[in-house]
Coordinates of C-alpha atoms and ligand atoms in Angstrom, one line a residue:
M24 CA -1.6 1.9 23.1
D25 CA -4.5 0.9 22.9
G26 CA -5.1 -0.8 19.7
T27 CA -1.5 -1.2 18.6
R28 CA 0.2 -4.1 18.0
P29 CA 3.5 -4.5 19.1
D30 CA 5.0 -3.6 15.5
C31 CA 3.2 -0.2 16.1
A32 CA 1.4 -0.9 13.1
I33 CA -1.9 0.7 12.7
E34 CA -4.8 1.0 10.2
Q35 CA -4.4 3.3 7.7
D36 CA -8.3 3.6 7.1
W37 CA -8.2 5.6 4.1
Q38 CA -11.4 6.5 3.5
A39 CA -12.2 8.8 7.3
Y40 CA -9.8 11.1 5.0
S41 CA -11.8 14.2 4.6
A42 CA -11.9 16.4 1.2
E43 CA -9.8 19.1 3.5
E44 CA -6.8 17.1 4.3
H45 CA -7.2 15.6 0.2
A46 CA -6.8 19.2 -0.6
I47 CA -3.4 19.7 1.7
W48 CA -1.8 16.4 0.0
R49 CA -2.7 18.6 -3.4
F50 CA -1.5 22.1 -2.7
L51 CA 1.4 20.4 -0.8
F52 CA 2.5 18.6 -4.4
E53 CA 1.7 20.4 -6.3
R54 CA 4.5 23.1 -4.4
Q55 CA 7.0 20.8 -4.4
Q56 CA 6.2 19.6 -8.0
R57 CA 7.0 22.5 -9.1
L58 CA 10.1 23.1 -6.8
L59 CA 11.5 19.8 -7.3
K60 CA 11.3 18.4 -11.0
D61 CA 14.8 20.8 -11.4
R62 CA 16.1 20.0 -8.0
A63 CA 15.1 16.6 -7.1
C64 CA 18.4 13.9 -8.0
R65 CA 16.9 11.9 -10.9
E66 CA 16.6 9.0 -9.3
Y67 CA 13.9 10.4 -6.9
L68 CA 11.7 11.9 -9.8
D69 CA 11.8 8.1 -11.3
G70 CA 10.9 6.1 -8.2
L71 CA 8.0 8.9 -7.3
Q72 CA 6.2 8.8 -11.7
A73 CA 6.5 5.2 -11.1
L74 CA 4.6 5.2 -7.7
G75 CA 1.6 7.3 -9.6
V76 CA 1.6 9.3 -6.5
A77 CA 0.4 12.5 -8.1
S78 CA -1.9 15.7 -7.0
G79 CA -4.9 14.2 -6.7
G80 CA -5.0 13.3 -3.0
I81 CA -4.2 11.3 -0.1
P82 CA -2.7 8.1 -1.6
D83 CA -3.9 4.7 -0.7
F84 CA -1.3 2.5 1.0
R85 CA -2.2 -1.2 -0.6
R86 CA -2.0 0.5 -3.3
L87 CA 1.5 2.2 -3.2
S88 CA 2.5 -1.1 -1.4
D89 CA 1.8 -2.9 -4.3
I90 CA 3.8 -0.9 -7.0
L91 CA 6.7 -1.0 -4.6
E92 CA 6.6 -4.7 -3.4
R93 CA 6.8 -5.4 -7.5
A94 CA 9.4 -2.9 -7.6
T95 CA 12.2 -3.3 -4.7
G96 CA 10.2 -6.1 -2.0
W97 CA 9.3 -2.6 0.6
R98 CA 5.9 -2.6 1.2
I99 CA 4.8 0.5 3.8
V100 CA 3.1 0.3 7.0
A101 CA 0.9 2.7 9.0
V102 CA 2.2 3.9 12.1
P103 CA 0.9 6.1 14.6
G104 CA 3.9 8.6 14.6
L105 CA 7.8 8.6 15.5
V106 CA 8.1 4.7 17.2
P107 CA 10.7 3.4 19.1
D108 CA 14.3 2.9 17.8
D109 CA 14.2 -0.9 18.5
I110 CA 10.6 -1.6 15.8
F111 CA 11.6 1.3 13.7
F112 CA 15.1 -0.3 12.8
A113 CA 13.2 -4.4 12.7
H114 CA 10.4 -2.5 10.0
L115 CA 14.0 -1.4 7.6
A116 CA 15.4 -4.2 8.0
A117 CA 12.3 -6.5 6.7
R118 CA 11.9 -4.2 4.5
R119 CA 8.9 -2.6 5.4
F120 CA 8.7 1.3 5.6
P121 CA 6.7 2.6 8.8
S122 CA 4.8 5.8 7.6
T123 CA 2.7 8.2 10.0
C124 CA -1.2 8.5 7.9
F125 CA -2.0 11.9 9.6
I126 CA -1.9 14.9 7.2
R127 CA -0.5 18.5 8.4
R128 CA -2.8 21.6 9.4
R129 CA -3.3 24.3 7.2
D130 CA -1.4 26.4 9.6
Q131 CA 1.9 23.8 9.3
L132 CA 2.0 23.3 5.4
D133 CA 5.5 25.0 5.5
Y134 CA 7.3 23.8 8.1
L135 CA 6.8 20.7 10.7
Q136 CA 8.9 19.3 12.7
E137 CA 7.6 15.8 13.3
P138 CA 7.1 13.4 10.4
D139 CA 3.6 13.1 8.4
I140 CA 2.0 11.6 5.4
F141 CA 3.5 13.9 3.3
H142 CA 6.9 13.8 4.1
D143 CA 6.8 9.9 5.0
I144 CA 5.1 9.2 1.1
C145 CA 6.4 12.1 -1.0
G146 CA 9.9 12.4 0.9
H147 CA 10.7 8.5 1.4
V148 CA 8.8 6.2 -0.3
P149 CA 10.2 7.2 -4.0
L150 CA 13.8 6.5 -3.8
L151 CA 12.7 2.8 -2.2
M152 CA 11.9 2.5 -5.7
N153 CA 15.1 2.4 -6.9
P154 CA 17.0 -1.0 -6.2
A155 CA 20.1 0.3 -4.6
F156 CA 18.7 2.8 -2.1
A157 CA 16.2 -0.1 -1.4
D158 CA 19.4 -2.3 0.0
Y159 CA 20.7 1.1 1.5
M160 CA 17.8 1.3 3.8
Q161 CA 18.2 -2.5 4.7
A162 CA 21.3 -2.8 5.6
Y163 CA 20.7 0.7 7.7
G164 CA 17.8 -1.2 9.6
Q165 CA 20.4 -4.0 10.4
G166 CA 22.7 -1.4 11.4
G167 CA 20.7 0.2 13.4
L168 CA 19.7 -3.2 16.0
K169 CA 23.4 -3.3 16.1
A170 CA 24.2 0.3 16.8
L171 CA 21.2 0.3 19.5
G172 CA 23.2 -3.4 21.0
L173 CA 26.4 -1.7 21.1
G174 CA 25.2 1.3 22.8
H175 CA 26.2 3.7 19.6
L176 CA 22.6 4.4 18.4
P177 CA 23.7 8.7 18.1
H178 CA 26.4 8.1 15.9
L179 CA 24.4 5.9 13.5
A180 CA 21.4 8.5 14.2
R181 CA 23.4 11.5 12.5
L182 CA 24.3 9.1 9.2
Y183 CA 20.7 8.6 8.9
W184 CA 20.1 12.4 9.4
Y185 CA 22.6 14.1 6.9
T186 CA 22.1 11.3 4.1
V187 CA 18.3 9.5 4.3
E188 CA 17.0 12.8 5.4
F189 CA 19.2 15.4 4.6
G190 CA 21.7 14.6 2.1
L191 CA 22.7 16.2 -1.3
I192 CA 24.3 15.0 -4.1
E193 CA 26.5 15.6 -7.2
T194 CA 25.7 14.9 -10.9
A195 CA 26.4 16.1 -14.3
D196 CA 23.7 18.5 -13.7
G197 CA 24.9 20.0 -10.7
L198 CA 23.6 19.3 -7.3
R199 CA 20.5 17.7 -6.6
I200 CA 18.7 16.9 -3.9
Y201 CA 18.2 13.4 -2.4
G202 CA 17.5 13.8 1.4
S203 CA 13.2 13.2 2.2
G204 CA 13.6 16.7 4.5
I205 CA 14.3 18.3 2.1
L206 CA 12.2 17.0 -0.4
S207 CA 9.5 17.6 1.7
S208 CA 9.9 21.2 2.9
A209 CA 9.1 24.0 0.4
G210 CA 12.0 26.8 1.5
E211 CA 14.7 24.2 2.4
S212 CA 14.1 22.5 -0.8
V213 CA 15.3 25.9 -2.4
Y214 CA 17.3 27.2 0.3
A215 CA 19.8 23.7 0.3
L216 CA 20.5 24.0 -3.3
D217 CA 20.6 28.1 -3.8
D218 CA 21.6 30.0 -0.6
P219 CA 24.2 30.5 0.5
R220 CA 24.3 31.0 4.4
P221 CA 24.5 26.5 5.0
R222 CA 28.0 24.7 3.9
R223 CA 27.9 21.6 1.7
L224 CA 30.9 19.3 2.7
R225 CA 31.9 16.5 0.9
F226 CA 30.3 13.5 2.6
D227 CA 32.6 11.5 4.4
L228 CA 31.9 8.9 7.0
R229 CA 33.2 9.8 10.4
R230 CA 32.8 13.3 10.2
V231 CA 29.2 12.9 9.6
M232 CA 28.9 10.6 12.8
R233 CA 30.6 13.3 14.8
T234 CA 28.4 16.0 13.4
R235 CA 25.1 17.0 15.6
Y236 CA 22.5 18.1 14.4
R237 CA 19.7 20.5 14.9
I238 CA 16.0 19.2 14.3
D239 CA 13.5 22.3 14.6
D240 CA 15.1 24.6 11.9
F241 CA 16.9 24.2 8.5
Q242 CA 20.3 22.3 8.4
E243 CA 23.7 24.7 8.4
I244 CA 26.0 21.8 7.3
Y245 CA 24.7 19.4 3.9
F246 CA 27.2 16.5 3.3
V247 CA 27.3 15.8 -0.5
I248 CA 27.4 12.6 -2.0
G249 CA 29.1 11.8 -5.0
S250 CA 27.1 9.2 -6.0
F251 CA 24.7 6.5 -4.2
E252 CA 27.7 3.6 -5.0
E253 CA 29.9 6.0 -3.3
L254 CA 27.6 6.4 0.0
F255 CA 26.7 2.5 0.3
A256 CA 30.8 1.9 -0.5
A257 CA 31.5 3.7 3.0
T258 CA 28.9 3.0 4.7
R259 CA 29.3 -1.2 3.9
P260 CA 32.5 -1.8 6.3
D261 CA 31.6 -2.9 9.7
F262 CA 30.5 0.0 11.8
A263 CA 32.1 -1.6 15.2
P264 CA 35.4 -0.5 15.3
I265 CA 34.8 3.3 13.6
Y266 CA 32.2 3.5 16.5
R267 CA 35.2 2.9 19.2
E268 CA 37.1 5.2 17.5
L269 CA 34.4 7.7 17.8
A270 CA 33.5 7.4 21.3
A271 CA 37.1 8.8 21.9
L272 CA 36.3 11.9 19.6
P273 CA 34.1 15.4 20.5
D274 CA 31.0 15.6 19.0
L275 CA 31.4 18.8 16.5
E276 CA 28.6 21.6 16.4
P277 CA 25.7 22.0 13.8
D278 CA 27.9 24.3 12.0
A279 CA 31.6 23.2 12.8
L280 CA 34.0 23.9 10.1
L281 CA 37.5 21.7 10.4
P282 CA 40.5 22.7 8.1
E283 CA 40.5 19.1 6.3
D284 CA 36.4 20.1 5.4
R285 CA 36.3 19.9 1.5
V286 CA 33.2 22.8 0.7
L287 CA 31.7 23.1 -2.0
P288 CA 30.3 25.9 -3.8
P289 CA 26.8 27.7 -3.5
T290 CA 25.6 26.0 -6.8
P291 CA 25.8 28.5 -9.7
K292 CA 24.0 26.0 -11.2
A293 CA 20.6 27.8 -10.2
H294 CA 20.4 30.1 -13.4
K295 CA 20.5 27.2 -15.3
R296 CA 17.7 25.5 -13.1
R297 CA 15.9 28.4 -13.6
H298 CA 16.6 29.7 -17.4
K299 CA 15.0 26.5 -18.4
K300 CA 12.0 26.6 -17.8
I301 CA 10.9 29.4 -19.4
G302 CA 10.7 30.6 -23.2
P303 CA 13.0 33.5 -23.7
Q304 CA 16.5 33.6 -21.4
P305 CA 16.3 36.5 -18.7
S306 CA 19.4 38.4 -17.7
A307 CA 21.1 36.4 -15.7
A308 CA 21.1 39.1 -12.9
Q309 CA 17.5 38.4 -12.2
V310 CA 18.5 35.0 -10.5
Ligands
LIG15 N1 27.7 -1.6 8.2 C1 26.8 -1.1 9.0 C2 27.3 -1.9 10.6 O1 28.3 -2.8 10.5 C3 25.5 -1.0 9.0 C4 25.0 0.0 8.3 C5 24.6 0.1 6.9 C6 25.1 1.1 8.7 C7 24.5 0.7 6.0 C8 24.1 2.3 7.7 C9 24.4 1.8 6.0 O2 27.4 -1.2 11.2
FE16 FE1 11.9 11.2 7.4

């Protein structure tokens, strides 16, 4: 591609954003703030606040990178869109997060299949302020390079999808969101926690790696971790023998249910969540 470097990095060119593009950012940011303050996990909300990402408008990557680098050694590099897998993993392994710079159009406010700057910056970057999660992402990059070499990328990609993009976490206050694909979607931030349709299954590494996923609609399965420590412990072992084991097993459909799956009930905490915001308590039947 013209003008791009071998690592696909480009300039963000912050000055070039139009007033309309900043307005779209503000709209998306404010809408998610309202939805996420009682739905996102604590680590995400803390990271967002420490970064100073706000409703002012599209942030400048240089400013964000300076804050991020001081906290966890990560930086943001601007890229034109999805980049080849090997380049993506090499960035993560070097603690560089590849972020798109374009923002969705007004007719795409509710759903966009590809990542844009709102998804990348508001969805992914806040958790990179968390030291443990920052290490997980780097380890994932290294694991990605390894999986590529072994020919098992589809298995590893599902782990990314069902954790980094669409993961839920169980907390003392009930289920919370940490997956960036959910965090950047107004519809899915409500659906993932409150809707009775999707299944919420206890995270199990092999189960996750066998499960195909859909990229064109809300998920039919979410995997729930008990803590980030649990996720890191499950992903620390060498995956090479696990890949060999999985190669002999069939893939699972995005809505599959196995007898050994541990299904979590839909979160009744939705009541608590909403009531907290309103002064006098409305009756539970309204929710
Ligand atoms: N342990 C994995 C491997 O050996 C690497 C990895 C770490 C993958 C963390 C994802 C997340 O391939
Ligand atoms: Fe993403």
